[in-house]
Amino acid sequence: MSKKVAVFRKESFNAAHRLFNPAWDDEKNTEVFGKCALPNYHGHNYDLIVKVVGKPDKKTGYVMDMKILSDLVKQEIVERFDHKNLNMDTLEFKELNPTAENIAIVIYDLLRPHIDEKLEMQVRLYETPRNFVEYPAEM
Ligand code: NI
Protein backbone atom coordinates (compact mmCIF):
# COMPACT_ATOMS: atom_id res chain seq x y z
CA MET A 1 0.00 0.00 0.00
CA SER A 2 1.62 3.21 -1.11
CA LYS A 3 -0.28 6.01 0.71
CA LYS A 4 1.04 8.60 -1.69
CA VAL A 5 -0.48 12.05 -1.28
CA ALA A 6 -0.58 14.94 -3.75
CA VAL A 7 0.03 18.44 -2.41
CA PHE A 8 -0.55 21.60 -4.42
CA ARG A 9 0.69 25.16 -4.29
CA LYS A 10 -0.88 27.92 -6.32
CA GLU A 11 0.91 31.10 -7.34
CA SER A 12 0.26 33.63 -10.06
CA PHE A 13 2.11 36.04 -12.29
CA ASN A 14 1.21 38.54 -14.98
CA ALA A 15 3.13 38.59 -18.21
CA ALA A 16 2.93 39.74 -21.80
CA HIS A 17 3.68 37.67 -24.84
CA ARG A 18 3.20 37.32 -28.54
CA LEU A 19 2.85 34.00 -30.32
CA PHE A 20 4.60 33.77 -33.64
CA ASN A 21 6.92 31.65 -35.69
CA PRO A 22 9.74 33.80 -37.13
CA ALA A 23 10.02 31.40 -40.06
CA TRP A 24 6.55 32.45 -41.25
CA ASP A 25 5.29 35.73 -42.70
CA ASP A 26 2.67 37.88 -40.93
CA GLU A 27 -0.17 36.36 -42.89
CA LYS A 28 0.71 32.81 -41.94
CA ASN A 29 1.31 33.80 -38.29
CA THR A 30 -2.10 35.47 -38.14
CA GLU A 31 -3.71 32.45 -39.75
CA VAL A 32 -2.24 30.11 -37.12
CA PHE A 33 -2.16 32.27 -33.98
CA GLY A 34 -4.94 34.81 -34.62
CA LYS A 35 -4.91 37.78 -32.25
CA CYS A 36 -2.13 36.15 -30.26
CA ALA A 37 0.22 37.06 -33.13
CA LEU A 38 -0.51 40.81 -32.97
CA PRO A 39 2.88 42.53 -33.03
CA ASN A 40 2.39 44.77 -29.98
CA TYR A 41 1.95 41.93 -27.50
CA HIS A 42 -0.85 41.23 -25.01
CA GLY A 43 -1.00 40.14 -21.40
CA HIS A 44 -2.30 37.25 -19.35
CA ASN A 45 -2.85 36.66 -15.66
CA TYR A 46 -1.24 33.27 -15.38
CA ASP A 47 -2.22 30.96 -12.55
CA LEU A 48 0.32 28.30 -11.78
CA ILE A 49 -0.39 25.19 -9.74
CA VAL A 50 2.53 23.00 -8.77
CA LYS A 51 1.62 19.47 -7.75
CA VAL A 52 4.03 17.36 -5.71
CA VAL A 53 3.33 13.69 -5.00
CA GLY A 54 4.95 11.41 -2.45
CA LYS A 55 4.51 9.60 0.85
CA PRO A 56 4.22 11.83 3.91
CA ASP A 57 7.50 11.93 5.81
CA LYS A 58 7.40 9.83 8.99
CA LYS A 59 8.75 12.60 11.22
CA THR A 60 6.91 15.65 9.83
CA GLY A 61 3.82 14.16 8.21
CA TYR A 62 4.55 16.39 5.22
CA VAL A 63 5.03 15.33 1.60
CA MET A 64 6.88 18.62 1.26
CA ASP A 65 6.97 21.73 3.44
CA MET A 66 4.55 24.09 1.66
CA LYS A 67 6.50 27.14 2.80
CA ILE A 68 9.58 25.79 1.04
CA LEU A 69 7.54 25.00 -2.08
CA SER A 70 5.94 28.43 -2.05
CA ASP A 71 9.29 30.21 -1.63
CA LEU A 72 10.79 28.11 -4.40
CA VAL A 73 8.01 28.93 -6.87
CA LYS A 74 8.22 32.63 -5.99
CA GLN A 75 12.00 32.75 -6.36
CA GLU A 76 12.36 30.63 -9.47
CA ILE A 77 9.20 31.49 -11.40
CA VAL A 78 7.33 34.56 -10.16
CA GLU A 79 10.47 36.68 -9.75
CA ARG A 80 11.64 35.62 -13.18
CA PHE A 81 8.44 36.13 -15.18
CA ASP A 82 6.09 38.48 -13.31
CA HIS A 83 5.45 41.75 -15.17
CA LYS A 84 7.82 40.72 -17.94
CA ASN A 85 7.40 40.59 -21.66
CA LEU A 86 8.22 36.91 -22.10
CA ASN A 87 9.47 37.30 -25.68
CA MET A 88 11.64 40.34 -25.04
CA ASP A 89 12.65 40.24 -21.37
CA THR A 90 13.44 36.59 -20.69
CA LEU A 91 16.21 34.31 -21.92
CA GLU A 92 13.90 31.30 -21.79
CA PHE A 93 11.64 32.60 -24.58
CA LYS A 94 14.12 34.46 -26.74
CA GLU A 95 13.86 31.66 -29.26
CA LEU A 96 10.99 29.59 -27.92
CA ASN A 97 7.37 30.48 -28.70
CA PRO A 98 5.76 31.35 -25.31
CA THR A 99 2.66 29.21 -25.64
CA ALA A 100 1.12 27.89 -22.43
CA GLU A 101 2.56 24.50 -23.38
CA ASN A 102 6.11 25.80 -23.65
CA ILE A 103 5.80 27.97 -20.54
CA ALA A 104 4.69 24.91 -18.54
CA ILE A 105 7.68 22.89 -19.76
CA VAL A 106 10.08 25.73 -18.92
CA ILE A 107 8.56 26.11 -15.44
CA TYR A 108 8.82 22.38 -14.79
CA ASP A 109 12.46 22.32 -15.87
CA LEU A 110 13.27 25.30 -13.63
CA LEU A 111 11.62 23.76 -10.55
CA ARG A 112 12.46 20.07 -10.94
CA PRO A 113 16.12 20.28 -9.88
CA HIS A 114 15.07 21.92 -6.58
CA ILE A 115 12.57 19.26 -5.55
CA ASP A 116 13.57 15.98 -3.93
CA GLU A 117 14.10 13.25 -6.53
CA LYS A 118 11.83 10.83 -4.74
CA LEU A 119 8.88 13.18 -5.16
CA GLU A 120 6.92 13.36 -8.40
CA MET A 121 6.01 16.73 -9.76
CA GLN A 122 3.58 18.22 -12.26
CA VAL A 123 2.84 21.75 -13.37
CA ARG A 124 -0.60 23.09 -14.31
CA LEU A 125 -0.65 26.49 -15.94
CA TYR A 126 -3.81 28.52 -16.55
CA GLU A 127 -3.45 31.09 -19.31
CA THR A 128 -7.12 31.99 -18.87
CA PRO A 129 -9.68 30.46 -16.51
CA ARG A 130 -10.78 28.22 -19.38
CA ASN A 131 -7.47 27.43 -21.07
CA PHE A 132 -4.92 25.47 -19.12
CA VAL A 133 -2.18 22.93 -19.69
CA GLU A 134 -0.41 20.28 -17.66
CA TYR A 135 3.17 19.06 -17.92
CA PRO A 136 4.13 16.29 -17.79
CA ALA A 137 0.91 15.08 -19.37
CA GLU A 138 0.98 11.95 -17.24
CA MET A 139 2.58 11.24 -13.93
NI1 NI B 1 -1.81 35.07 -25.35
PDB file of C-alpha atoms and ligand atoms in Angstrom:
ATOM      1  CA  MET A   1       0.000   0.000   0.000  1.00  0.00           C
ATOM      2  CA  SER A   2       1.619   3.212  -1.108  1.00  0.00           C
ATOM      3  CA  LYS A   3      -0.278   6.007   0.714  1.00  0.00           C
ATOM      4  CA  LYS A   4       1.042   8.595  -1.689  1.00  0.00           C
ATOM      5  CA  VAL A   5      -0.484  12.045  -1.277  1.00  0.00           C
ATOM      6  CA  ALA A   6      -0.583  14.936  -3.746  1.00  0.00           C
ATOM      7  CA  VAL A   7       0.028  18.442  -2.409  1.00  0.00           C
ATOM      8  CA  PHE A   8      -0.551  21.599  -4.423  1.00  0.00           C
ATOM      9  CA  ARG A   9       0.691  25.158  -4.288  1.00  0.00           C
ATOM     10  CA  LYS A  10      -0.883  27.923  -6.325  1.00  0.00           C
ATOM     11  CA  GLU A  11       0.910  31.100  -7.340  1.00  0.00           C
ATOM     12  CA  SER A  12       0.260  33.626 -10.061  1.00  0.00           C
ATOM     13  CA  PHE A  13       2.108  36.042 -12.287  1.00  0.00           C
ATOM     14  CA  ASN A  14       1.212  38.543 -14.984  1.00  0.00           C
ATOM     15  CA  ALA A  15       3.133  38.595 -18.214  1.00  0.00           C
ATOM     16  CA  ALA A  16       2.928  39.741 -21.801  1.00  0.00           C
ATOM     17  CA  HIS A  17       3.682  37.673 -24.844  1.00  0.00           C
ATOM     18  CA  ARG A  18       3.201  37.320 -28.537  1.00  0.00           C
ATOM     19  CA  LEU A  19       2.853  33.998 -30.322  1.00  0.00           C
ATOM     20  CA  PHE A  20       4.602  33.770 -33.640  1.00  0.00           C
ATOM     21  CA  ASN A  21       6.920  31.652 -35.689  1.00  0.00           C
ATOM     22  CA  PRO A  22       9.741  33.803 -37.132  1.00  0.00           C
ATOM     23  CA  ALA A  23      10.023  31.396 -40.055  1.00  0.00           C
ATOM     24  CA  TRP A  24       6.554  32.450 -41.248  1.00  0.00           C
ATOM     25  CA  ASP A  25       5.292  35.731 -42.700  1.00  0.00           C
ATOM     26  CA  ASP A  26       2.671  37.883 -40.930  1.00  0.00           C
ATOM     27  CA  GLU A  27      -0.171  36.363 -42.891  1.00  0.00           C
ATOM     28  CA  LYS A  28       0.708  32.811 -41.935  1.00  0.00           C
ATOM     29  CA  ASN A  29       1.308  33.803 -38.286  1.00  0.00           C
ATOM     30  CA  THR A  30      -2.104  35.468 -38.139  1.00  0.00           C
ATOM     31  CA  GLU A  31      -3.713  32.450 -39.752  1.00  0.00           C
ATOM     32  CA  VAL A  32      -2.243  30.114 -37.119  1.00  0.00           C
ATOM     33  CA  PHE A  33      -2.162  32.274 -33.979  1.00  0.00           C
ATOM     34  CA  GLY A  34      -4.938  34.808 -34.622  1.00  0.00           C
ATOM     35  CA  LYS A  35      -4.913  37.778 -32.254  1.00  0.00           C
ATOM     36  CA  CYS A  36      -2.131  36.154 -30.258  1.00  0.00           C
ATOM     37  CA  ALA A  37       0.217  37.062 -33.126  1.00  0.00           C
ATOM     38  CA  LEU A  38      -0.512  40.807 -32.972  1.00  0.00           C
ATOM     39  CA  PRO A  39       2.883  42.531 -33.028  1.00  0.00           C
ATOM     40  CA  ASN A  40       2.391  44.774 -29.984  1.00  0.00           C
ATOM     41  CA  TYR A  41       1.954  41.925 -27.500  1.00  0.00           C
ATOM     42  CA  HIS A  42      -0.852  41.235 -25.015  1.00  0.00           C
ATOM     43  CA  GLY A  43      -1.004  40.144 -21.397  1.00  0.00           C
ATOM     44  CA  HIS A  44      -2.305  37.252 -19.353  1.00  0.00           C
ATOM     45  CA  ASN A  45      -2.848  36.663 -15.662  1.00  0.00           C
ATOM     46  CA  TYR A  46      -1.245  33.273 -15.378  1.00  0.00           C
ATOM     47  CA  ASP A  47      -2.224  30.964 -12.553  1.00  0.00           C
ATOM     48  CA  LEU A  48       0.321  28.301 -11.778  1.00  0.00           C
ATOM     49  CA  ILE A  49      -0.389  25.190  -9.744  1.00  0.00           C
ATOM     50  CA  VAL A  50       2.532  23.003  -8.773  1.00  0.00           C
ATOM     51  CA  LYS A  51       1.618  19.467  -7.755  1.00  0.00           C
ATOM     52  CA  VAL A  52       4.025  17.357  -5.709  1.00  0.00           C
ATOM     53  CA  VAL A  53       3.333  13.690  -4.996  1.00  0.00           C
ATOM     54  CA  GLY A  54       4.948  11.406  -2.446  1.00  0.00           C
ATOM     55  CA  LYS A  55       4.508   9.602   0.846  1.00  0.00           C
ATOM     56  CA  PRO A  56       4.221  11.833   3.908  1.00  0.00           C
ATOM     57  CA  ASP A  57       7.504  11.932   5.809  1.00  0.00           C
ATOM     58  CA  LYS A  58       7.403   9.832   8.990  1.00  0.00           C
ATOM     59  CA  LYS A  59       8.748  12.602  11.215  1.00  0.00           C
ATOM     60  CA  THR A  60       6.913  15.651   9.825  1.00  0.00           C
ATOM     61  CA  GLY A  61       3.822  14.157   8.213  1.00  0.00           C
ATOM     62  CA  TYR A  62       4.550  16.390   5.222  1.00  0.00           C
ATOM     63  CA  VAL A  63       5.026  15.331   1.602  1.00  0.00           C
ATOM     64  CA  MET A  64       6.882  18.615   1.262  1.00  0.00           C
ATOM     65  CA  ASP A  65       6.968  21.727   3.435  1.00  0.00           C
ATOM     66  CA  MET A  66       4.549  24.093   1.658  1.00  0.00           C
ATOM     67  CA  LYS A  67       6.502  27.140   2.800  1.00  0.00           C
ATOM     68  CA  ILE A  68       9.580  25.787   1.042  1.00  0.00           C
ATOM     69  CA  LEU A  69       7.537  24.996  -2.076  1.00  0.00           C
ATOM     70  CA  SER A  70       5.939  28.433  -2.045  1.00  0.00           C
ATOM     71  CA  ASP A  71       9.290  30.210  -1.627  1.00  0.00           C
ATOM     72  CA  LEU A  72      10.785  28.106  -4.398  1.00  0.00           C
ATOM     73  CA  VAL A  73       8.013  28.932  -6.873  1.00  0.00           C
ATOM     74  CA  LYS A  74       8.217  32.626  -5.992  1.00  0.00           C
ATOM     75  CA  GLN A  75      12.004  32.749  -6.363  1.00  0.00           C
ATOM     76  CA  GLU A  76      12.359  30.626  -9.474  1.00  0.00           C
ATOM     77  CA  ILE A  77       9.202  31.488 -11.405  1.00  0.00           C
ATOM     78  CA  VAL A  78       7.330  34.556 -10.160  1.00  0.00           C
ATOM     79  CA  GLU A  79      10.469  36.684  -9.749  1.00  0.00           C
ATOM     80  CA  ARG A  80      11.638  35.617 -13.180  1.00  0.00           C
ATOM     81  CA  PHE A  81       8.441  36.129 -15.185  1.00  0.00           C
ATOM     82  CA  ASP A  82       6.086  38.481 -13.307  1.00  0.00           C
ATOM     83  CA  HIS A  83       5.453  41.753 -15.165  1.00  0.00           C
ATOM     84  CA  LYS A  84       7.820  40.724 -17.942  1.00  0.00           C
ATOM     85  CA  ASN A  85       7.400  40.586 -21.656  1.00  0.00           C
ATOM     86  CA  LEU A  86       8.219  36.910 -22.100  1.00  0.00           C
ATOM     87  CA  ASN A  87       9.472  37.301 -25.679  1.00  0.00           C
ATOM     88  CA  MET A  88      11.638  40.342 -25.043  1.00  0.00           C
ATOM     89  CA  ASP A  89      12.652  40.239 -21.373  1.00  0.00           C
ATOM     90  CA  THR A  90      13.435  36.594 -20.691  1.00  0.00           C
ATOM     91  CA  LEU A  91      16.207  34.314 -21.918  1.00  0.00           C
ATOM     92  CA  GLU A  92      13.904  31.301 -21.793  1.00  0.00           C
ATOM     93  CA  PHE A  93      11.642  32.599 -24.583  1.00  0.00           C
ATOM     94  CA  LYS A  94      14.123  34.459 -26.736  1.00  0.00           C
ATOM     95  CA  GLU A  95      13.858  31.664 -29.265  1.00  0.00           C
ATOM     96  CA  LEU A  96      10.988  29.594 -27.920  1.00  0.00           C
ATOM     97  CA  ASN A  97       7.372  30.484 -28.702  1.00  0.00           C
ATOM     98  CA  PRO A  98       5.762  31.347 -25.314  1.00  0.00           C
ATOM     99  CA  THR A  99       2.657  29.212 -25.638  1.00  0.00           C
ATOM    100  CA  ALA A 100       1.118  27.886 -22.431  1.00  0.00           C
ATOM    101  CA  GLU A 101       2.558  24.503 -23.380  1.00  0.00           C
ATOM    102  CA  ASN A 102       6.112  25.800 -23.654  1.00  0.00           C
ATOM    103  CA  ILE A 103       5.805  27.973 -20.544  1.00  0.00           C
ATOM    104  CA  ALA A 104       4.686  24.914 -18.538  1.00  0.00           C
ATOM    105  CA  ILE A 105       7.681  22.894 -19.760  1.00  0.00           C
ATOM    106  CA  VAL A 106      10.085  25.735 -18.916  1.00  0.00           C
ATOM    107  CA  ILE A 107       8.565  26.108 -15.438  1.00  0.00           C
ATOM    108  CA  TYR A 108       8.818  22.384 -14.790  1.00  0.00           C
ATOM    109  CA  ASP A 109      12.458  22.323 -15.866  1.00  0.00           C
ATOM    110  CA  LEU A 110      13.269  25.297 -13.627  1.00  0.00           C
ATOM    111  CA  LEU A 111      11.622  23.756 -10.554  1.00  0.00           C
ATOM    112  CA  ARG A 112      12.456  20.074 -10.935  1.00  0.00           C
ATOM    113  CA  PRO A 113      16.124  20.282  -9.878  1.00  0.00           C
ATOM    114  CA  HIS A 114      15.069  21.918  -6.580  1.00  0.00           C
ATOM    115  CA  ILE A 115      12.569  19.260  -5.550  1.00  0.00           C
ATOM    116  CA  ASP A 116      13.566  15.980  -3.928  1.00  0.00           C
ATOM    117  CA  GLU A 117      14.104  13.252  -6.529  1.00  0.00           C
ATOM    118  CA  LYS A 118      11.834  10.834  -4.743  1.00  0.00           C
ATOM    119  CA  LEU A 119       8.875  13.184  -5.157  1.00  0.00           C
ATOM    120  CA  GLU A 120       6.917  13.356  -8.400  1.00  0.00           C
ATOM    121  CA  MET A 121       6.007  16.732  -9.764  1.00  0.00           C
ATOM    122  CA  GLN A 122       3.580  18.216 -12.257  1.00  0.00           C
ATOM    123  CA  VAL A 123       2.841  21.755 -13.373  1.00  0.00           C
ATOM    124  CA  ARG A 124      -0.597  23.087 -14.309  1.00  0.00           C
ATOM    125  CA  LEU A 125      -0.652  26.490 -15.939  1.00  0.00           C
ATOM    126  CA  TYR A 126      -3.806  28.519 -16.554  1.00  0.00           C
ATOM    127  CA  GLU A 127      -3.447  31.088 -19.305  1.00  0.00           C
ATOM    128  CA  THR A 128      -7.115  31.986 -18.872  1.00  0.00           C
ATOM    129  CA  PRO A 129      -9.677  30.465 -16.511  1.00  0.00           C
ATOM    130  CA  ARG A 130     -10.781  28.221 -19.382  1.00  0.00           C
ATOM    131  CA  ASN A 131      -7.471  27.435 -21.069  1.00  0.00           C
ATOM    132  CA  PHE A 132      -4.920  25.474 -19.123  1.00  0.00           C
ATOM    133  CA  VAL A 133      -2.183  22.929 -19.688  1.00  0.00           C
ATOM    134  CA  GLU A 134      -0.406  20.282 -17.662  1.00  0.00           C
ATOM    135  CA  TYR A 135       3.169  19.059 -17.917  1.00  0.00           C
ATOM    136  CA  PRO A 136       4.129  16.294 -17.794  1.00  0.00           C
ATOM    137  CA  ALA A 137       0.912  15.080 -19.370  1.00  0.00           C
ATOM    138  CA  GLU A 138       0.981  11.945 -17.245  1.00  0.00           C
ATOM    139  CA  MET A 139       2.578  11.238 -13.928  1.00  0.00           C
TER     140      MET A 139
HETATM  141 NI    NI B   1      -1.811  35.068 -25.350  1.00  0.00          NI
END
